[in-house]
Amino acid sequence: DGGITQSPKYLFRKEGQNVTLSCEQNLNHDAMYWYRQDPGQGLRLIYYSQIVNDFQKGDIAEGYSVSREKKESFPLTVTSAQKNPTAFYLCASSSPGQLTQETQYFGPGTRLLVL
Amino acid sequence: QQPVQSPQAVILREGEDAVINCSSSKALYSVHWYRQKHGEAPVFLMILLKGGEQKGHEKISASFNEKKQQSSLYLTASQLSYSGTYFCDLSIGDAGNNRKLIWGLGTSLAVNP
């Protein structure tokens, strides 16, 4: 079955530590996205990538980094520069086209907690 | 620039109807509606394109008013499974590749027995 997977489901970060969240999709989608969601809030865009080896900053990119070396994979690194990383992180993908028009399909999410 | 969703929260009894609105200050190209249940990822409900017709999915339908730059989501004869937070995601721009996606802050819907 096609879909998006994220791992781990829960992640604990110590002070000053970089952590990487995994996102993999087998939907053959070109575009991938990372969002952050705080409790009771909406989705805020961190980074997005429309094609392999290219990505753009979203609204809250500071303290985060990404790579897009493969079409299927879009890992997100939360660096030590991100002082308040506790949140629910969602990865999504879409296939821009006339019919789908950027409809996004989401992975199950990763909850990041700071120790 | 962020779309305004209203109401912020609504509580229904099973079988009642609700309308959720999403308004933009910018010209819209398309509108997506998603539902997110507590602790889960958002799930796509439907998309409305500029110039398109009203869409429907079982007892959930939506409209897109280009002139008012607004979309409305209609939930009729609500079921317990409709509970969750509803988000609109607006595509602002033109028919080319120069579009931007902007999410609303969500409307929390609770359906009680």
Coordinates of C-alpha atoms in Angstrom, one line a residue:
Chain A
D1 CA 0.0 0.0 0.0
G2 CA 1.2 3.5 -0.8
G3 CA 1.6 6.0 2.0
I4 CA 3.9 8.1 4.1
T5 CA 5.8 6.9 7.1
Q6 CA 7.4 8.9 9.9
S7 CA 9.7 7.7 12.5
P8 CA 10.0 7.6 15.4
K9 CA 6.6 8.1 16.8
Y10 CA 8.0 9.7 19.9
L11 CA 11.4 11.3 20.3
F12 CA 13.1 12.8 23.3
R13 CA 15.8 15.4 22.9
K14 CA 18.4 16.5 25.4
E15 CA 19.6 20.1 25.7
G16 CA 22.1 21.0 23.0
Q17 CA 21.4 17.8 21.0
N18 CA 20.5 17.6 17.3
V19 CA 17.8 15.1 16.4
T20 CA 16.6 13.9 13.0
L21 CA 13.0 13.0 12.1
S22 CA 12.5 10.6 9.3
C23 CA 9.9 10.9 6.5
E24 CA 9.5 8.4 3.7
Q25 CA 6.8 8.2 1.0
N26 CA 6.2 5.7 -1.7
L27 CA 3.4 7.6 -3.4
N28 CA 5.8 8.9 -6.1
H29 CA 5.0 12.4 -5.1
D30 CA 7.3 15.2 -6.2
A31 CA 6.5 17.7 -3.3
M32 CA 7.1 17.1 0.4
Y33 CA 6.5 19.3 3.4
W34 CA 7.3 19.5 7.1
Y35 CA 4.9 21.2 9.5
R36 CA 5.0 21.9 13.2
Q37 CA 1.9 21.8 15.3
D38 CA 1.7 23.0 18.9
P39 CA -1.1 21.9 21.2
G40 CA -4.5 23.4 20.1
Q41 CA -2.9 25.3 17.2
G42 CA -2.8 25.1 13.5
L43 CA -0.1 23.8 11.2
R44 CA 3.0 26.0 10.6
L45 CA 5.2 25.3 7.6
I46 CA 8.9 24.6 8.4
Y47 CA 10.3 23.6 5.0
Y48 CA 9.1 22.3 1.7
S49 CA 10.6 20.7 -1.3
Q50 CA 9.1 20.6 -4.8
I51 CA 11.8 18.5 -6.4
V52 CA 14.8 16.4 -5.5
N53 CA 17.9 18.4 -4.4
D54 CA 15.9 21.6 -3.9
F55 CA 14.0 22.9 -0.9
Q56 CA 12.7 26.2 0.4
K57 CA 12.2 27.7 3.9
G58 CA 8.7 28.0 5.2
D59 CA 7.4 30.3 7.8
I60 CA 9.4 29.0 10.8
A61 CA 12.6 27.5 9.4
E62 CA 15.0 28.9 12.0
G63 CA 16.5 26.1 14.1
Y64 CA 15.7 23.4 11.5
S65 CA 17.4 21.9 8.5
V66 CA 16.3 19.5 5.8
S67 CA 17.7 17.5 2.8
R68 CA 16.1 16.0 -0.3
E69 CA 18.6 13.6 -1.8
K70 CA 16.0 11.1 -2.9
K71 CA 12.4 11.6 -4.1
E72 CA 11.1 9.3 -1.4
S73 CA 12.8 10.8 1.6
F74 CA 12.7 14.2 3.3
P75 CA 14.4 14.1 6.7
L76 CA 14.1 17.0 9.2
T77 CA 16.9 17.8 11.6
V78 CA 15.9 19.8 14.7
T79 CA 19.1 21.6 15.7
S80 CA 20.2 22.9 19.1
A81 CA 19.4 26.3 17.8
Q82 CA 15.7 25.5 18.1
K83 CA 15.1 26.5 21.7
N84 CA 11.5 25.3 22.0
P85 CA 11.2 22.2 19.9
T86 CA 8.5 20.4 21.8
A87 CA 5.7 19.9 19.3
F88 CA 4.0 17.5 17.0
Y89 CA 5.8 17.3 13.7
L90 CA 3.9 16.3 10.5
C91 CA 5.4 15.4 7.2
A92 CA 3.2 15.5 4.0
S93 CA 3.6 15.0 0.3
S94 CA 1.6 16.0 -2.7
S95 CA 1.7 15.6 -6.4
P96 CA 1.0 19.0 -8.1
G97 CA -1.2 18.4 -11.0
Q98 CA -4.4 19.5 -12.7
L99 CA -6.6 17.2 -10.8
T100 CA -5.0 16.8 -7.5
Q101 CA -4.0 20.5 -7.1
E102 CA -1.6 20.2 -4.2
T103 CA -3.7 17.9 -2.1
Q104 CA -1.5 16.9 0.8
Y105 CA -1.3 13.4 2.3
F106 CA 0.1 13.2 5.8
G107 CA 2.3 10.8 7.7
P108 CA 1.2 9.8 11.3
G109 CA 3.5 12.4 12.9
T110 CA 6.3 12.5 15.4
R111 CA 6.0 13.9 18.9
L112 CA 9.2 15.6 20.0
L113 CA 9.7 16.2 23.7
V114 CA 12.6 17.9 25.4
L115 CA 14.1 16.3 28.5
Chain B
Q1 CA -2.7 36.9 5.0
Q2 CA -3.7 33.9 7.1
P3 CA -7.3 32.7 6.4
V4 CA -9.9 33.4 9.0
Q5 CA -11.9 30.4 10.1
S6 CA -15.2 30.8 12.0
P7 CA -16.4 29.7 14.3
Q8 CA -13.4 28.7 16.4
A9 CA -15.3 26.0 18.1
V10 CA -18.7 24.4 17.9
I11 CA -20.5 21.8 19.9
L12 CA -23.3 19.8 18.4
R13 CA -25.7 17.1 19.3
E14 CA -25.8 14.1 17.0
G15 CA -28.0 14.8 14.1
E16 CA -27.5 18.6 14.1
D17 CA -26.0 20.6 11.3
A18 CA -23.0 23.0 11.2
V19 CA -21.3 25.4 8.9
I20 CA -17.7 26.3 9.0
N21 CA -16.4 29.3 7.1
C22 CA -13.0 30.1 5.8
S23 CA -12.3 33.6 4.5
S24 CA -9.3 35.1 2.7
S25 CA -8.0 38.6 2.0
K26 CA -6.3 37.4 -1.1
A27 CA -7.7 36.0 -4.4
L28 CA -8.1 32.2 -4.1
Y29 CA -7.1 29.6 -6.6
S30 CA -8.3 26.6 -4.7
V31 CA -9.5 25.5 -1.2
H32 CA -8.7 22.2 0.5
W33 CA -10.6 21.0 3.6
Y34 CA -9.0 18.6 6.1
R35 CA -10.2 17.0 9.3
Q36 CA -7.8 16.2 12.1
K37 CA -8.8 13.9 15.0
H38 CA -7.1 14.3 18.3
G39 CA -3.6 13.0 18.2
E40 CA -3.7 12.1 14.6
A41 CA -2.6 13.6 11.3
P42 CA -5.0 15.7 9.2
V43 CA -7.0 13.8 6.6
F44 CA -8.0 15.3 3.2
L45 CA -11.8 15.8 2.8
M46 CA -12.2 17.7 -0.4
I47 CA -10.9 20.3 -2.8
L48 CA -12.7 23.1 -4.5
L49 CA -11.1 24.8 -7.5
K50 CA -11.7 28.2 -8.8
G51 CA -14.6 28.1 -11.1
G52 CA -15.7 24.7 -9.8
E53 CA -19.0 23.6 -8.5
Q54 CA -20.0 22.8 -5.0
K55 CA -18.6 19.5 -3.8
G56 CA -20.1 16.9 -1.6
H57 CA -19.0 13.8 0.2
E58 CA -21.8 11.9 1.9
K59 CA -23.3 14.4 4.4
I60 CA -20.3 16.8 4.2
S61 CA -20.3 19.3 1.4
A62 CA -18.5 22.6 0.6
S63 CA -18.9 25.7 -1.5
F64 CA -16.4 28.2 -2.9
N65 CA -17.4 31.8 -3.4
E66 CA -14.8 33.4 -5.6
K67 CA -16.2 36.9 -5.3
K68 CA -16.3 36.8 -1.5
Q69 CA -13.0 34.9 -1.4
Q70 CA -14.6 32.5 1.0
S71 CA -15.3 28.8 1.3
S72 CA -17.8 27.1 3.6
L73 CA -18.0 23.6 4.8
Y74 CA -21.4 22.1 5.5
L75 CA -21.9 19.2 7.9
T76 CA -25.5 17.9 7.9
A77 CA -27.0 15.3 10.3
S78 CA -23.7 15.2 12.2
Q79 CA -22.4 11.9 13.4
L80 CA -20.1 11.2 16.4
S81 CA -17.3 10.4 13.9
Y82 CA -17.4 14.0 12.6
S83 CA -15.7 15.3 15.8
G84 CA -12.3 16.8 15.3
T85 CA -10.6 19.9 14.1
Y86 CA -11.4 21.2 10.6
F87 CA -8.8 23.1 8.7
C88 CA -9.0 25.0 5.4
D89 CA -5.9 25.3 3.3
L90 CA -6.0 28.0 0.7
S91 CA -4.0 28.1 -2.5
I92 CA -3.4 31.8 -3.2
G93 CA -2.2 32.9 -6.6
D94 CA -2.8 32.0 -10.2
A95 CA -3.1 29.0 -12.5
G96 CA 0.6 28.9 -13.0
N97 CA 3.2 27.5 -10.6
N98 CA 3.4 30.7 -8.5
R99 CA 1.0 29.7 -5.8
K100 CA 1.3 29.7 -2.0
L101 CA -0.5 27.4 0.4
I102 CA -1.8 28.9 3.6
W103 CA -3.5 27.1 6.5
G104 CA -6.3 28.4 8.6
L105 CA -6.1 28.0 12.4
G106 CA -8.8 25.4 12.5
T107 CA -12.4 25.0 13.9
S108 CA -12.9 22.5 16.7
L109 CA -16.1 20.5 16.3
A110 CA -17.4 18.2 19.0
V111 CA -20.5 16.0 18.4
N112 CA -22.1 14.7 21.5
P113 CA -24.7 11.8 21.7

